[in-house]
Coordinates of C-alpha atoms in Angstrom, one line a residue:
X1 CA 90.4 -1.7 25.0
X2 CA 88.3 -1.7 21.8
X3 CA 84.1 -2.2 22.4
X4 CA 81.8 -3.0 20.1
X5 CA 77.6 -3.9 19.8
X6 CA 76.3 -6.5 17.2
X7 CA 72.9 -7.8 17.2
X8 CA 72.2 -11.2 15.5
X9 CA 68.5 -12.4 14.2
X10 CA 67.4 -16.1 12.9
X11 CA 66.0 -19.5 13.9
X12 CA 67.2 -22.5 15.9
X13 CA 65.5 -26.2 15.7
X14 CA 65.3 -27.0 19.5
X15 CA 63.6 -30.1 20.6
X16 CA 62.1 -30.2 17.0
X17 CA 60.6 -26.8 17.2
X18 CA 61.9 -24.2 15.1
X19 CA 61.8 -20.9 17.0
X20 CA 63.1 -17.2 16.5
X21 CA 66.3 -16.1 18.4
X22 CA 68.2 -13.0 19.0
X23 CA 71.4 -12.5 20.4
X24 CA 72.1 -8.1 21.6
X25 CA 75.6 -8.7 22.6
X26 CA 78.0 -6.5 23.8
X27 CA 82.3 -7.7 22.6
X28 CA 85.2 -6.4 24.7
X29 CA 88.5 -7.0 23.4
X30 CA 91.8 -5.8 25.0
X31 CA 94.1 -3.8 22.6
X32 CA 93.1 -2.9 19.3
X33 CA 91.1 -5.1 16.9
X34 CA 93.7 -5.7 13.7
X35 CA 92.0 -7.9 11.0
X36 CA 95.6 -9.6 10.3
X37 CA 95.6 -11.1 13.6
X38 CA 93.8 -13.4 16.1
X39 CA 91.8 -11.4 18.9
X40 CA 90.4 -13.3 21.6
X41 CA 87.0 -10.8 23.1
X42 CA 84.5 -11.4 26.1
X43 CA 81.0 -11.1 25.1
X44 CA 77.8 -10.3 27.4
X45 CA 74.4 -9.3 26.6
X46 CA 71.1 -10.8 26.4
X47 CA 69.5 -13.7 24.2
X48 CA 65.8 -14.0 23.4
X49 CA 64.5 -17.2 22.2
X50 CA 60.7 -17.9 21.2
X51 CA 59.0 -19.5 24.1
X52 CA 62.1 -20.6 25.9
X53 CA 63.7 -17.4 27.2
X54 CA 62.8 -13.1 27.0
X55 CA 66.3 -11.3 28.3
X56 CA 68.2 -14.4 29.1
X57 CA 71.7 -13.2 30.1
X58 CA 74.5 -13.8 27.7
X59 CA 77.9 -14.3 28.4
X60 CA 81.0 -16.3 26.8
X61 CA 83.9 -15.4 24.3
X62 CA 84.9 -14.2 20.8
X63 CA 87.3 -15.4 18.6
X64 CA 87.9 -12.4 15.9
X65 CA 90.2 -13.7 12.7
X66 CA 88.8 -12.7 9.4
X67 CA 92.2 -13.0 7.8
X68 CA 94.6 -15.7 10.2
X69 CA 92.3 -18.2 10.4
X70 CA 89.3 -17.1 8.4
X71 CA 86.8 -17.2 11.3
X72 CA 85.1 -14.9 13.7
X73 CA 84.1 -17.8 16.5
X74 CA 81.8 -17.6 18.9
X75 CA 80.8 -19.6 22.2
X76 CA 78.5 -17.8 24.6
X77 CA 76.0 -19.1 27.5
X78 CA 72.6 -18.7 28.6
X79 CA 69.7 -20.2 30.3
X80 CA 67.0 -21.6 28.2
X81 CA 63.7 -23.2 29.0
X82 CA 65.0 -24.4 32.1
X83 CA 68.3 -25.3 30.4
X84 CA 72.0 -24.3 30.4
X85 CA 72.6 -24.0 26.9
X86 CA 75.7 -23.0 25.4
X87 CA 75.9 -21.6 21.4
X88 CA 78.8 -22.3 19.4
X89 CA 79.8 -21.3 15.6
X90 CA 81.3 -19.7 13.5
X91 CA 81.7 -17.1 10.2
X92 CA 83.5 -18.6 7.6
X93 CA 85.5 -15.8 5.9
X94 CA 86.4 -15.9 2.5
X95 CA 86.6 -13.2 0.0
X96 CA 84.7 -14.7 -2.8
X97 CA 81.8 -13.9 -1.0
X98 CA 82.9 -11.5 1.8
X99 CA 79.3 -10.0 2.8
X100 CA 77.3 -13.0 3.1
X101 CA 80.2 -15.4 4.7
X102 CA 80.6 -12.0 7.3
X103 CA 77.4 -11.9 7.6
X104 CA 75.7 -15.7 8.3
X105 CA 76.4 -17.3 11.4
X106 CA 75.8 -21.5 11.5
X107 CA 75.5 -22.8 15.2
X108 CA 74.8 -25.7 17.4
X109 CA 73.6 -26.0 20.6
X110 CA 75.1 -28.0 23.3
X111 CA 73.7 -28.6 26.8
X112 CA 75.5 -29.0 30.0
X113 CA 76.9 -32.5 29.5
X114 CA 78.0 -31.5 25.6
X115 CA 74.8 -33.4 24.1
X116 CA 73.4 -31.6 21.3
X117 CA 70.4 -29.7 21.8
X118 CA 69.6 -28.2 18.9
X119 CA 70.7 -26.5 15.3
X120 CA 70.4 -23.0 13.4
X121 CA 71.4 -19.7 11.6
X122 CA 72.1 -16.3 12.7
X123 CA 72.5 -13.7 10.7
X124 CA 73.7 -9.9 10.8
X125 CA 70.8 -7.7 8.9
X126 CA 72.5 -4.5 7.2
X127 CA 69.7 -2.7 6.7
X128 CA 68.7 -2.4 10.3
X129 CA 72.2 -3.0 11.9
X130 CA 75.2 -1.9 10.5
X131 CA 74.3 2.0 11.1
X132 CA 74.1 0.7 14.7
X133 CA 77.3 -1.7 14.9
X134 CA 79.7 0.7 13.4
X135 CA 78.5 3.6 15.8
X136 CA 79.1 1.6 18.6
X137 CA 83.0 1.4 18.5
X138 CA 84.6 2.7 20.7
X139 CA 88.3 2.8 21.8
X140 CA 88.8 2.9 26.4
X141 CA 92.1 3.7 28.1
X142 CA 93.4 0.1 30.1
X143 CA 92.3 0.2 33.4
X144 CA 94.1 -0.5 36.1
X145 CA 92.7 -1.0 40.2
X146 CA 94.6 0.6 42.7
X147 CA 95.7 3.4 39.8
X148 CA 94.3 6.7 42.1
X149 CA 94.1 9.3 38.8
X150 CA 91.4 11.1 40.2
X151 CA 92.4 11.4 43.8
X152 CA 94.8 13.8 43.7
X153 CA 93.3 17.6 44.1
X154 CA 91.6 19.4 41.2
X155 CA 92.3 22.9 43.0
X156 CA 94.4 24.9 41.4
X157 CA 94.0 28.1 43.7
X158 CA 90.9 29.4 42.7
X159 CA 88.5 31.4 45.2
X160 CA 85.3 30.2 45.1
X161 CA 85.5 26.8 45.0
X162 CA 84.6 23.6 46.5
X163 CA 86.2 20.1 46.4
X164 CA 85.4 16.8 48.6
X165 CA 86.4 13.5 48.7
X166 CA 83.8 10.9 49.9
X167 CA 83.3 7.5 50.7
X168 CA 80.2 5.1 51.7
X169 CA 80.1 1.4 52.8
X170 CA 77.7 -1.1 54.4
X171 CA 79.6 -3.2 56.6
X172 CA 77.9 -6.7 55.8
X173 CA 77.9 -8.4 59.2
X174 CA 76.2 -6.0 61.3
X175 CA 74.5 -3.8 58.4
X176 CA 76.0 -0.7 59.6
X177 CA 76.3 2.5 57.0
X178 CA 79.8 4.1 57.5
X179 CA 80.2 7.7 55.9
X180 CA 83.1 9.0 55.7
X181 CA 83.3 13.3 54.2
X182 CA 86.5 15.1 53.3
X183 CA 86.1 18.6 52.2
X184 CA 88.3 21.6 51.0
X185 CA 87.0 25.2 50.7
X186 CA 88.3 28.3 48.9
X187 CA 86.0 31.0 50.1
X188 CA 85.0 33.7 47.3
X189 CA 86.6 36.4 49.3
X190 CA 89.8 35.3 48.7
X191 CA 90.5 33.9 52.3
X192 CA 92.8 31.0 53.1
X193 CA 91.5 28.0 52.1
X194 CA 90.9 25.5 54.6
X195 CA 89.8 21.6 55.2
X196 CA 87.1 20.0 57.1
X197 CA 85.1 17.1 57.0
X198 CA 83.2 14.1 59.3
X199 CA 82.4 10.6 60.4
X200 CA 78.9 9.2 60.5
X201 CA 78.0 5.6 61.6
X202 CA 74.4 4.3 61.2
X203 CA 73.9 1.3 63.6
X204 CA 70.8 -0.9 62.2
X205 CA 69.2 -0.4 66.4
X206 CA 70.7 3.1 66.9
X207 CA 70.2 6.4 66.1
X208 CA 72.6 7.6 63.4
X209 CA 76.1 9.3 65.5
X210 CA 78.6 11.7 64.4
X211 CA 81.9 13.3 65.1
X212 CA 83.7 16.7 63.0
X213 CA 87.1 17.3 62.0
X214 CA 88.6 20.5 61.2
X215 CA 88.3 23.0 60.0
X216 CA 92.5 23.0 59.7
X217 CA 94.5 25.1 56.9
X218 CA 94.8 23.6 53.7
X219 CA 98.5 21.6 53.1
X220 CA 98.0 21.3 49.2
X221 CA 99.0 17.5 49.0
X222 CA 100.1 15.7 45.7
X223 CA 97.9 12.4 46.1
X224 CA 94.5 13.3 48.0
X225 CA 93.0 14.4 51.0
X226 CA 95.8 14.9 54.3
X227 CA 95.4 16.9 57.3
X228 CA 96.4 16.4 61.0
X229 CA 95.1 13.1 61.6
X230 CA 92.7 12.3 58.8
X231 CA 93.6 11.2 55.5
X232 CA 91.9 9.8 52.5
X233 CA 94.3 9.0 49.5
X234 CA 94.0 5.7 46.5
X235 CA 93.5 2.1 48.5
X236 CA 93.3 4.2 52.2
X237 CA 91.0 5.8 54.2
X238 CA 92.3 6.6 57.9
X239 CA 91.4 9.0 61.2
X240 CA 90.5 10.0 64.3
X241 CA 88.0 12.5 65.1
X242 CA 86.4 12.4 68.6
X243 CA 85.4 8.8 69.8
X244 CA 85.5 8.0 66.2
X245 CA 89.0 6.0 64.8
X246 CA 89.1 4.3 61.7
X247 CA 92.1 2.9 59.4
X248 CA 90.5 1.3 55.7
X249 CA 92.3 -0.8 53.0
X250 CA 90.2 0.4 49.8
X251 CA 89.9 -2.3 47.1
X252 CA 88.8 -0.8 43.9
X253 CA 87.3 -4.2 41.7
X254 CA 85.5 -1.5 38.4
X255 CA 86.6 1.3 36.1
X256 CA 86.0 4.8 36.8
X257 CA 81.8 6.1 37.2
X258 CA 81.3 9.2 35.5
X259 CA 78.0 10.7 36.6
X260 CA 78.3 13.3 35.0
X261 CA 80.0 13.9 31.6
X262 CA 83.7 13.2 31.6
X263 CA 84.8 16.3 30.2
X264 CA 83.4 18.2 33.0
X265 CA 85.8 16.5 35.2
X266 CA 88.7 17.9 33.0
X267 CA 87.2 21.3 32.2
X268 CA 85.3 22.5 35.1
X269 CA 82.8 24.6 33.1
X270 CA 79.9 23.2 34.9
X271 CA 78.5 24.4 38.3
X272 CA 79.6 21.6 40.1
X273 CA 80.5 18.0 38.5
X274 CA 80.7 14.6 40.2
X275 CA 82.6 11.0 39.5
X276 CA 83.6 7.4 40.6
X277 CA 87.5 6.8 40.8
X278 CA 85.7 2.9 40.6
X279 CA 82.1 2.3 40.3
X280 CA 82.4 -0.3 43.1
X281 CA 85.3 -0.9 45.6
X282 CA 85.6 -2.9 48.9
X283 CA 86.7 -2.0 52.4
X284 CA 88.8 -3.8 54.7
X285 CA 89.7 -2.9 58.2
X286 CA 88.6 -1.3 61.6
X287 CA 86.1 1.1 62.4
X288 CA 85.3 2.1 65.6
X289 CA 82.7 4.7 67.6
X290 CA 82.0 4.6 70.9
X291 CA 81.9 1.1 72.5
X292 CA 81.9 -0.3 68.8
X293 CA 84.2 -1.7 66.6
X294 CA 83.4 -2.9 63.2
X295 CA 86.3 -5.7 61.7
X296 CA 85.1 -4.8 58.1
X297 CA 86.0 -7.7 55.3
X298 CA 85.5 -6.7 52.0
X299 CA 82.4 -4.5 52.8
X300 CA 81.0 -3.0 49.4
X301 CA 80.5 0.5 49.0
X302 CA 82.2 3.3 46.9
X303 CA 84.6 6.5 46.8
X304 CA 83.6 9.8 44.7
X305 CA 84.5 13.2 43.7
X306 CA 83.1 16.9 43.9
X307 CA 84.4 19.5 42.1
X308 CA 82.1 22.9 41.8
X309 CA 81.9 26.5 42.9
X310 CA 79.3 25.4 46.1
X311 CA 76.6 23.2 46.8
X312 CA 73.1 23.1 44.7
X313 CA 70.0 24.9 45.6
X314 CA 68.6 21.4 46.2
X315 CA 69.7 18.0 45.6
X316 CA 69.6 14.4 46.1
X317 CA 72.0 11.7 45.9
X318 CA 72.0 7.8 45.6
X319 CA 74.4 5.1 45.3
X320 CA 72.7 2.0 44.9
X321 CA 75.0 -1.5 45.1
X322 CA 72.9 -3.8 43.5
X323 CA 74.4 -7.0 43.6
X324 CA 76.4 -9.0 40.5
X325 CA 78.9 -6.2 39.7
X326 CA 75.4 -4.2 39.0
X327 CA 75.4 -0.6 40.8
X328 CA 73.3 2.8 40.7
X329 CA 74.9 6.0 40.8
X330 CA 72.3 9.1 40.4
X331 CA 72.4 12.7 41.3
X332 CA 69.3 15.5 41.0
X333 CA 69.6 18.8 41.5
X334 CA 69.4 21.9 40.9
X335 CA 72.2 25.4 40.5
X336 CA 72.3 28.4 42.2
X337 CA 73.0 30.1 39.5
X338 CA 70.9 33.0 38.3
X339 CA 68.7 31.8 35.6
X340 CA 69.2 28.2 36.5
X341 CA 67.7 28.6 40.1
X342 CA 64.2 28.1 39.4
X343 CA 64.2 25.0 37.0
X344 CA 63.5 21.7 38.1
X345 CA 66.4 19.2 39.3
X346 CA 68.1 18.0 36.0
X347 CA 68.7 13.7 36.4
X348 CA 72.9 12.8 36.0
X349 CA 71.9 8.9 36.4
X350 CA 74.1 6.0 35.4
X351 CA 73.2 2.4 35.7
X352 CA 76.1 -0.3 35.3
X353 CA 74.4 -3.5 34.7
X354 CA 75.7 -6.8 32.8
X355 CA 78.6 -5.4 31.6
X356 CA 77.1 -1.9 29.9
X357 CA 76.6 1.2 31.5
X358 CA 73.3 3.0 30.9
X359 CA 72.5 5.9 29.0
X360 CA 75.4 5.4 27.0
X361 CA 76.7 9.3 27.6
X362 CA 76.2 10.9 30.7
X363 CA 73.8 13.7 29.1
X364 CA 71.2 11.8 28.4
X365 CA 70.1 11.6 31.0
X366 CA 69.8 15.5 31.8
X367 CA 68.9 16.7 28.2
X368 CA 67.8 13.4 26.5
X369 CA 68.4 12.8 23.0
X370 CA 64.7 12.8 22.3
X371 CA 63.6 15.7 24.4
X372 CA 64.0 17.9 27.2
X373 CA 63.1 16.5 30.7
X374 CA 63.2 13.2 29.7
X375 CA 64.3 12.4 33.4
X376 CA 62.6 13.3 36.2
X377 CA 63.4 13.8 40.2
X378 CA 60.6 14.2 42.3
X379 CA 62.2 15.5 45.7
X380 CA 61.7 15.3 49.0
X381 CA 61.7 13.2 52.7
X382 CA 61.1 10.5 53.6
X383 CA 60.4 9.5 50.0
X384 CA 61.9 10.8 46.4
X385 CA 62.1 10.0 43.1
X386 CA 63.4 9.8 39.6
X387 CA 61.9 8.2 36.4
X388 CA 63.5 8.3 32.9
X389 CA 63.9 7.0 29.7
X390 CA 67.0 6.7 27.0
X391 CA 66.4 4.6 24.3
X392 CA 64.1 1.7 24.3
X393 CA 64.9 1.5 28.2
X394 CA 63.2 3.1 31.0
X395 CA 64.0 3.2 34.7
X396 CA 62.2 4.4 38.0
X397 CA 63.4 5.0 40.9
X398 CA 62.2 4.6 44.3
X399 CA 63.8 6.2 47.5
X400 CA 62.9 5.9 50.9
X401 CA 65.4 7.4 54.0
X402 CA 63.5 6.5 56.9
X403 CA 63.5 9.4 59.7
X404 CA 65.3 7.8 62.3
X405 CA 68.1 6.0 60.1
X406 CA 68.5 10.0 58.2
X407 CA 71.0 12.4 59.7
X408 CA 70.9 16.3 59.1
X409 CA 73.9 18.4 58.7
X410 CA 75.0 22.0 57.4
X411 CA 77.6 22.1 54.2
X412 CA 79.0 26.1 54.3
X413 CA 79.3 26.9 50.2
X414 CA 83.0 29.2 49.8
X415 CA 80.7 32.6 49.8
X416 CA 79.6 31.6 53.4
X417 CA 76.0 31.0 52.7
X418 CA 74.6 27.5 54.2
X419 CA 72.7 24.4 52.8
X420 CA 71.5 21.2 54.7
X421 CA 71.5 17.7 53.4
X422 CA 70.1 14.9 55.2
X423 CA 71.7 11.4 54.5
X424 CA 71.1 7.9 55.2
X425 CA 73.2 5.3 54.9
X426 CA 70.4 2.9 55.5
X427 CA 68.4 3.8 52.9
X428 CA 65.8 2.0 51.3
X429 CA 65.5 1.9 47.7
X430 CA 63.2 0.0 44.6
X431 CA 64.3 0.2 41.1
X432 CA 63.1 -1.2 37.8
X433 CA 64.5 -1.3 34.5
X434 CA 62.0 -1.9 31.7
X435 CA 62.6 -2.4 27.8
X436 CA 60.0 -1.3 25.0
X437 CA 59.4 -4.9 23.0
X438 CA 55.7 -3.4 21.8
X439 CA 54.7 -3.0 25.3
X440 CA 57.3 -2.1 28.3
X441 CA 58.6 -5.4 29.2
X442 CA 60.8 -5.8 33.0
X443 CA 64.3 -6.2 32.2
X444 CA 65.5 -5.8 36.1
X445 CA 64.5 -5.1 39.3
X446 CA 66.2 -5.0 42.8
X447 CA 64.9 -4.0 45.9
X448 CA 67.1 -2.8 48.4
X449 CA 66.6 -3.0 52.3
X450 CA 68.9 -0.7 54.6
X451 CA 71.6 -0.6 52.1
X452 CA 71.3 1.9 49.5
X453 CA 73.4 5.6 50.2
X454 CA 71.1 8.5 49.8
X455 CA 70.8 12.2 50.8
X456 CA 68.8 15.0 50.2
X457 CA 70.0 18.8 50.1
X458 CA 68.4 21.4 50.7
X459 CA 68.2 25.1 51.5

């Protein structure tokens, strides 16, 4: 799949007014782009129009032929003035005048029932947007749902080391957090290595309840997470562990999350590193503890993978589903290592939202291109935090696990030593999204009421 960003500047004449308008758009196309032939892309971003609309969200399709048809056609939507409008027009390539004719876009408008609501021009400025548009290329491996590359063990027989599979849901009915933990240890000495996890439900009336499995020798299976009778492997999760039974179908519906940078996933040169095998998936099935079942249909939540030498000196964790294929994933903390011990948390925080994931790389967040500690967690219970800005975009983030919805529990790291998180799957959570336009302007906000995943480690 080949990506691209272009942003557009001009006027339109709508009801008689003339007015600015800018179009930030964001063009997907599958396969390669090749000039020679017709590409059809999908487009999303945001379209700003004097008086009428400030962010309005963008979405529609791209037709790319520069040499075929001699076009590069566009129709995209958005909500105007109170007003589904939809823009449609094209380039007209030619090669006696190749920069202007790739560079002026003519359009109409059209409302909802094809009358014409207006005329103008669009235009691509070089001196403030090429550097931009030819940076943003970039080339993505095809994804494919159900695929499982990142469930299958990262071990490869080191001491020392740590590796869990994970997964959270909300079932949507009854508003119950599910938690499910799958963990292999290599302990620094050299020991067998061995497999443990648990089970946590979080009733909406009820305290949060609990059940451990393990710890059992470690099999070394091809695909994921197997021992006795608990498994966790691409599109299932299944157990039994005390008076808790549970058999998942696991839908993945987005590409892979990478809270941290991808390379760490492949090298493991960090401390610890973290990822989504999907940044969203569904659940379907039974869950059941005590007197309880849940009949989950398509409840949303998310899988994810650890890979380090332990756990952090402290840490916090969030997973935020907010709604419209939009979702949070964030983690704070800080290394045990010498050296590293004593610094503040450092911020991996990823925000996929109208099609783009935010900061564009994974670092940013936790060394900033403009700065050190651009991000910053402020941790601790009930409440935490993190605020940060990439860009001309800022975020803050509110998180609130409410004493008697959190549940405590010991992680052992491989050199024996012990660390407590205490996790909600009830959490409460505000965040806003704000964009610098000469003042900070709110792009987004969601607020989130006994459904965000959170946790807070510490020692």
């Amino acid at each position: 799949m080949t990506s691209f960003r272009e942003t557009l500047l001009g006027t339109v004449t709508v009801d008689g007014h003339q007015r600015s308008i800018r179009l930030d758009l964001k063009v997907e196309a599958d396969g390669l782009l090749r000039p020679w032939r017709t590409v059809q892309a999908r487009v999303a971003g945001k379209a700003r129009v004097g008086g009428l609309a400030d962010g309005a969200v963008v979405s529609g399709e791209m037709e790319i032929s520069p040499v075929a048809r001699q076009r590069v056609y566009y129709r995209i939507s958005f909500r105007a003035g109170g007003r589904n409008l939809t823009l449609e027009g094209w380039k007209s390539v030619t090669a006696l005048r190749p920069v202007r004719s790739l560079t002026v876009l003519p359009f109409t408008l059209y409302e909802e029932n094809g009358k014409q609501a207006g005329t103008g021009t669009l235009r691509f400025p070089l001196t403030t947007s090429l550097v931009p548009f030819l940076t943003s290329f970039r080339l993505h491996r095809q994804w494919a749902a159900g695929a499982g590359p990142y469930w299958a063990p990262r071990w490869n027989g080191e001491a020392g080391r740590t590796e869990v599979w994970y997964t959270t849901l909300t079932d949507p009915v009854t508003g119950t957090g599910v938690w499910l933990h799958h963990e292999l240890v290599a302990p620094s000495d050299g020991s067998a290595p061995f497999a443990h996890g648990w089970v946590a439900a979080f009733p909406e009336d009820q305290p949060p309840q609990h059940a451990r499995f393990g710890p059992t020798p470690w099999e070394s299976p091809d695909d994921g997470f197997v021992v006795d009778s608990v498994l966790a492997l691409s599109g299932r999760l299944a157990g039994v562990a005390d008076n808790f039974s549970w058999d998942l179908a696991e839908r993945e519906t987005q590409p892979p999350l990478f809270t941290f940078p991808a390379w760490s996933w492949r090298r493991p040169l960090l401390p610890a590193t973290q990822m989504l095998p999907a940044g969203r998936s569904t659940y379907s099935g039974t869950f059941r503890f005590g007197a309880i079942t849940l009949s989950l249909a398509d409840a949303p939540g998310a899988s994810a993978r650890i890979y380090g030498h332990g756990n952090a000196r402290r840490w916090a964790w969030l997973h935020a589903d907010l709604g419209n294929e939009s979702v949070l994933e964030l983690v704070a903390a800080t290394s045990m290592r010498p050296g590293l011990r004593h610094l503040p948390p450092m911020v991996f925080l990823r925000l996929r939202h109208n099609g783009t994931t935010w900061p564009q790389r994974p670092e940013r967040s936790a060394v900033g291109w403009a700065g050190w500690r651009r991000f910053r967690a402020n941790l601790g219970l009930p409440q935490w935090g993190v605020t940060g800005r990439s860009g001309l975009q800022r975020i803050r983030v509110e998180v609130t696990q409410p004493d008697e919805q959190t549940l405590s529990l010991q992680y052992k790291d491989p050199d024996g030593a012990l660390a407590t998180c205490n996790n909600s799957e009830r959490a409460d959570a505000r965040i806003v999204l704000e964009r610098w336009r000469g003042v900070w302007r709110t792009e987004a906000q969601w607020t989130l009421s006994g459904t965000a995943h959170a946790e807070v480690g510490l020692r």
